[in-house]
Structures are given as structure tokens and as C-alpha cells.
Amino acid sequence: MGYDYRPFSTDFYRMNSLIGSFMEPKLMGHSLGLSTLVVFLSLVFWGWLLGPIGMFLSVPLTMSFKIIMDSQENTRWISVLLSNSCLSKNEGEPS
């Protein structure tokens, strides 16, 4: 009689799903200044658009988009929507 690997594979699948679906987007979002929802939606969008390569590059592509949007005054609002914090009243205005 051999060893039954089903409990191990089930536990591995559960842990991988938990880490990949909940913990990684939250940790990436906080460390990069992106909303957790944006990290998850970017994974879905870039994966749909470019396939597995897009899923792998979803956060760098979204960060590049956020930096580009943050560089111009008239598109800064898009960058604020992607971030995990909001601007204070005087932060976005020139002194």
C-alpha cells in the first residue's frame, strides 16, 4: 500500500490559493502604494490582454501606468484612483 498524496495536494492548493489571492495583492499594494483592488484587477486585466506573461508583469505594468499618470497635472486624478491613499487638500497643489 502506497502513501496517499491527496491530503497534501489539497492542503498545498488551499495554501497557494490563500497566499496568491489574498495575501500577495494586499502586501504588494501596501508596499507599492497601489490599492489591493487595483493589484487584483490589474492581474485580471493584463492576464486577459497578454496571457500568462501579462499576469507575471501585471504589477510592473500598472506601476508604470501610475507613474505616467502621476507625471502630468491633468491626469494626476487617475494616479490618485490607483493609489491606496488619498491626497490631502494642499498636497497636489503647487506652492
JSON list of C-alpha atoms in Angstrom, two decimals:
[
{"chain": "A", "resi": 1, "resn": "MET", "atom": "CA", "xyz": [0.00, 0.00, 0.00]},
{"chain": "A", "resi": 2, "resn": "GLY", "atom": "CA", "xyz": [1.37, 3.35, -1.03]},
{"chain": "A", "resi": 3, "resn": "TYR", "atom": "CA", "xyz": [1.17, 6.70, 0.60]},
{"chain": "A", "resi": 4, "resn": "ASP", "atom": "CA", "xyz": [-1.93, 8.81, -0.15]},
{"chain": "A", "resi": 5, "resn": "TYR", "atom": "CA", "xyz": [-0.86, 12.22, -1.51]},
{"chain": "A", "resi": 6, "resn": "ARG", "atom": "CA", "xyz": [-4.35, 13.69, -1.81]},
{"chain": "A", "resi": 7, "resn": "PRO", "atom": "CA", "xyz": [-4.39, 15.44, 1.59]},
{"chain": "A", "resi": 8, "resn": "PHE", "atom": "CA", "xyz": [-1.01, 17.00, 0.84]},
{"chain": "A", "resi": 9, "resn": "SER", "atom": "CA", "xyz": [-2.07, 18.21, -2.60]},
{"chain": "A", "resi": 10, "resn": "THR", "atom": "CA", "xyz": [-5.35, 19.58, -1.22]},
{"chain": "A", "resi": 11, "resn": "ASP", "atom": "CA", "xyz": [-3.54, 21.46, 1.54]},
{"chain": "A", "resi": 12, "resn": "PHE", "atom": "CA", "xyz": [-0.98, 22.78, -0.95]},
{"chain": "A", "resi": 13, "resn": "TYR", "atom": "CA", "xyz": [-3.77, 24.01, -3.25]},
{"chain": "A", "resi": 14, "resn": "ARG", "atom": "CA", "xyz": [-5.56, 25.73, -0.35]},
{"chain": "A", "resi": 15, "resn": "MET", "atom": "CA", "xyz": [-2.41, 27.48, 0.89]},
{"chain": "A", "resi": 16, "resn": "ASN", "atom": "CA", "xyz": [-1.40, 28.53, -2.62]},
{"chain": "A", "resi": 17, "resn": "SER", "atom": "CA", "xyz": [-4.87, 29.93, -3.28]},
{"chain": "A", "resi": 18, "resn": "LEU", "atom": "CA", "xyz": [-4.90, 31.79, 0.03]},
{"chain": "A", "resi": 19, "resn": "ILE", "atom": "CA", "xyz": [-1.48, 33.32, -0.49]},
{"chain": "A", "resi": 20, "resn": "GLY", "atom": "CA", "xyz": [-1.92, 34.11, -4.18]},
{"chain": "A", "resi": 21, "resn": "SER", "atom": "CA", "xyz": [-5.43, 35.50, -3.99]},
{"chain": "A", "resi": 22, "resn": "PHE", "atom": "CA", "xyz": [-5.45, 37.43, -0.74]},
{"chain": "A", "resi": 23, "resn": "MET", "atom": "CA", "xyz": [-2.07, 37.92, 0.90]},
{"chain": "A", "resi": 24, "resn": "GLU", "atom": "CA", "xyz": [0.12, 38.82, -2.11]},
{"chain": "A", "resi": 25, "resn": "PRO", "atom": "CA", "xyz": [-2.17, 41.55, -3.53]},
{"chain": "A", "resi": 26, "resn": "LYS", "atom": "CA", "xyz": [-2.54, 43.10, -0.08]},
{"chain": "A", "resi": 27, "resn": "LEU", "atom": "CA", "xyz": [1.21, 43.06, 0.63]},
{"chain": "A", "resi": 28, "resn": "MET", "atom": "CA", "xyz": [2.13, 44.28, -2.86]},
{"chain": "A", "resi": 29, "resn": "GLY", "atom": "CA", "xyz": [-0.47, 47.01, -2.70]},
{"chain": "A", "resi": 30, "resn": "HIS", "atom": "CA", "xyz": [0.79, 48.38, 0.60]},
{"chain": "A", "resi": 31, "resn": "SER", "atom": "CA", "xyz": [4.46, 48.26, -0.32]},
{"chain": "A", "resi": 32, "resn": "LEU", "atom": "CA", "xyz": [3.99, 49.82, -3.77]},
{"chain": "A", "resi": 33, "resn": "GLY", "atom": "CA", "xyz": [1.31, 52.35, -2.91]},
{"chain": "A", "resi": 34, "resn": "LEU", "atom": "CA", "xyz": [-1.34, 50.62, -5.02]},
{"chain": "A", "resi": 35, "resn": "SER", "atom": "CA", "xyz": [-4.80, 49.70, -3.84]},
{"chain": "A", "resi": 36, "resn": "THR", "atom": "CA", "xyz": [-5.28, 45.99, -3.19]},
{"chain": "A", "resi": 37, "resn": "LEU", "atom": "CA", "xyz": [-8.26, 46.03, -5.53]},
{"chain": "A", "resi": 38, "resn": "VAL", "atom": "CA", "xyz": [-6.13, 47.64, -8.25]},
{"chain": "A", "resi": 39, "resn": "VAL", "atom": "CA", "xyz": [-3.47, 44.94, -7.87]},
{"chain": "A", "resi": 40, "resn": "PHE", "atom": "CA", "xyz": [-6.09, 42.21, -8.23]},
{"chain": "A", "resi": 41, "resn": "LEU", "atom": "CA", "xyz": [-7.87, 43.91, -11.16]},
{"chain": "A", "resi": 42, "resn": "SER", "atom": "CA", "xyz": [-4.57, 44.58, -12.92]},
{"chain": "A", "resi": 43, "resn": "LEU", "atom": "CA", "xyz": [-3.74, 40.88, -12.61]},
{"chain": "A", "resi": 44, "resn": "VAL", "atom": "CA", "xyz": [-7.06, 40.02, -14.26]},
{"chain": "A", "resi": 45, "resn": "PHE", "atom": "CA", "xyz": [-6.79, 42.74, -16.97]},
{"chain": "A", "resi": 46, "resn": "TRP", "atom": "CA", "xyz": [-3.18, 42.15, -18.01]},
{"chain": "A", "resi": 47, "resn": "GLY", "atom": "CA", "xyz": [-3.72, 38.39, -17.84]},
{"chain": "A", "resi": 48, "resn": "TRP", "atom": "CA", "xyz": [-6.69, 38.71, -20.17]},
{"chain": "A", "resi": 49, "resn": "LEU", "atom": "CA", "xyz": [-4.80, 41.04, -22.53]},
{"chain": "A", "resi": 50, "resn": "LEU", "atom": "CA", "xyz": [-1.38, 39.32, -22.63]},
{"chain": "A", "resi": 51, "resn": "GLY", "atom": "CA", "xyz": [-1.99, 35.89, -21.13]},
{"chain": "A", "resi": 52, "resn": "PRO", "atom": "CA", "xyz": [0.40, 34.36, -18.57]},
{"chain": "A", "resi": 53, "resn": "ILE", "atom": "CA", "xyz": [3.13, 36.89, -19.39]},
{"chain": "A", "resi": 54, "resn": "GLY", "atom": "CA", "xyz": [0.67, 39.69, -18.61]},
{"chain": "A", "resi": 55, "resn": "MET", "atom": "CA", "xyz": [-0.15, 38.11, -15.27]},
{"chain": "A", "resi": 56, "resn": "PHE", "atom": "CA", "xyz": [3.53, 37.95, -14.43]},
{"chain": "A", "resi": 57, "resn": "LEU", "atom": "CA", "xyz": [4.08, 41.59, -15.48]},
{"chain": "A", "resi": 58, "resn": "SER", "atom": "CA", "xyz": [0.77, 43.00, -14.18]},
{"chain": "A", "resi": 59, "resn": "VAL", "atom": "CA", "xyz": [2.16, 44.93, -11.20]},
{"chain": "A", "resi": 60, "resn": "PRO", "atom": "CA", "xyz": [5.17, 46.46, -13.03]},
{"chain": "A", "resi": 61, "resn": "LEU", "atom": "CA", "xyz": [2.92, 47.48, -15.95]},
{"chain": "A", "resi": 62, "resn": "THR", "atom": "CA", "xyz": [0.36, 49.02, -13.60]},
{"chain": "A", "resi": 63, "resn": "MET", "atom": "CA", "xyz": [3.07, 50.86, -11.65]},
{"chain": "A", "resi": 64, "resn": "SER", "atom": "CA", "xyz": [4.45, 52.23, -14.94]},
{"chain": "A", "resi": 65, "resn": "PHE", "atom": "CA", "xyz": [0.96, 53.40, -15.88]},
{"chain": "A", "resi": 66, "resn": "LYS", "atom": "CA", "xyz": [0.54, 55.02, -12.44]},
{"chain": "A", "resi": 67, "resn": "ILE", "atom": "CA", "xyz": [3.88, 56.84, -12.72]},
{"chain": "A", "resi": 68, "resn": "ILE", "atom": "CA", "xyz": [3.00, 58.11, -16.20]},
{"chain": "A", "resi": 69, "resn": "MET", "atom": "CA", "xyz": [-0.39, 59.34, -14.97]},
{"chain": "A", "resi": 70, "resn": "ASP", "atom": "CA", "xyz": [1.23, 61.00, -11.95]},
{"chain": "A", "resi": 71, "resn": "SER", "atom": "CA", "xyz": [3.67, 62.96, -14.11]},
{"chain": "A", "resi": 72, "resn": "GLN", "atom": "CA", "xyz": [1.08, 65.31, -15.62]},
{"chain": "A", "resi": 73, "resn": "GLU", "atom": "CA", "xyz": [-1.26, 67.56, -13.69]},
{"chain": "A", "resi": 74, "resn": "ASN", "atom": "CA", "xyz": [-4.35, 66.85, -15.78]},
{"chain": "A", "resi": 75, "resn": "THR", "atom": "CA", "xyz": [-4.04, 63.04, -15.34]},
{"chain": "A", "resi": 76, "resn": "ARG", "atom": "CA", "xyz": [-2.96, 63.00, -11.69]},
{"chain": "A", "resi": 77, "resn": "TRP", "atom": "CA", "xyz": [-6.50, 62.11, -10.62]},
{"chain": "A", "resi": 78, "resn": "ILE", "atom": "CA", "xyz": [-6.09, 58.71, -12.31]},
{"chain": "A", "resi": 79, "resn": "SER", "atom": "CA", "xyz": [-2.94, 58.11, -10.29]},
{"chain": "A", "resi": 80, "resn": "VAL", "atom": "CA", "xyz": [-4.83, 59.00, -7.11]},
{"chain": "A", "resi": 81, "resn": "LEU", "atom": "CA", "xyz": [-7.56, 56.50, -8.00]},
{"chain": "A", "resi": 82, "resn": "LEU", "atom": "CA", "xyz": [-4.93, 53.77, -8.37]},
{"chain": "A", "resi": 83, "resn": "SER", "atom": "CA", "xyz": [-3.20, 54.55, -5.07]},
{"chain": "A", "resi": 84, "resn": "ASN", "atom": "CA", "xyz": [-4.07, 53.23, -1.65]},
{"chain": "A", "resi": 85, "resn": "SER", "atom": "CA", "xyz": [-4.18, 56.69, -0.08]},
{"chain": "A", "resi": 86, "resn": "CYS", "atom": "CA", "xyz": [-5.78, 59.98, -0.99]},
{"chain": "A", "resi": 87, "resn": "LEU", "atom": "CA", "xyz": [-4.23, 63.40, -1.45]},
{"chain": "A", "resi": 88, "resn": "SER", "atom": "CA", "xyz": [-4.60, 65.92, 1.30]},
{"chain": "A", "resi": 89, "resn": "LYS", "atom": "CA", "xyz": [-6.16, 69.25, 0.42]},
{"chain": "A", "resi": 90, "resn": "ASN", "atom": "CA", "xyz": [-2.87, 71.03, -0.38]},
{"chain": "A", "resi": 91, "resn": "GLU", "atom": "CA", "xyz": [-0.66, 68.11, -1.43]},
{"chain": "A", "resi": 92, "resn": "GLY", "atom": "CA", "xyz": [-1.46, 68.20, -5.14]},
{"chain": "A", "resi": 93, "resn": "GLU", "atom": "CA", "xyz": [-1.25, 71.99, -5.50]},
{"chain": "A", "resi": 94, "resn": "PRO", "atom": "CA", "xyz": [1.95, 73.89, -6.35]},
{"chain": "A", "resi": 95, "resn": "SER", "atom": "CA", "xyz": [3.30, 76.18, -3.64]}
]
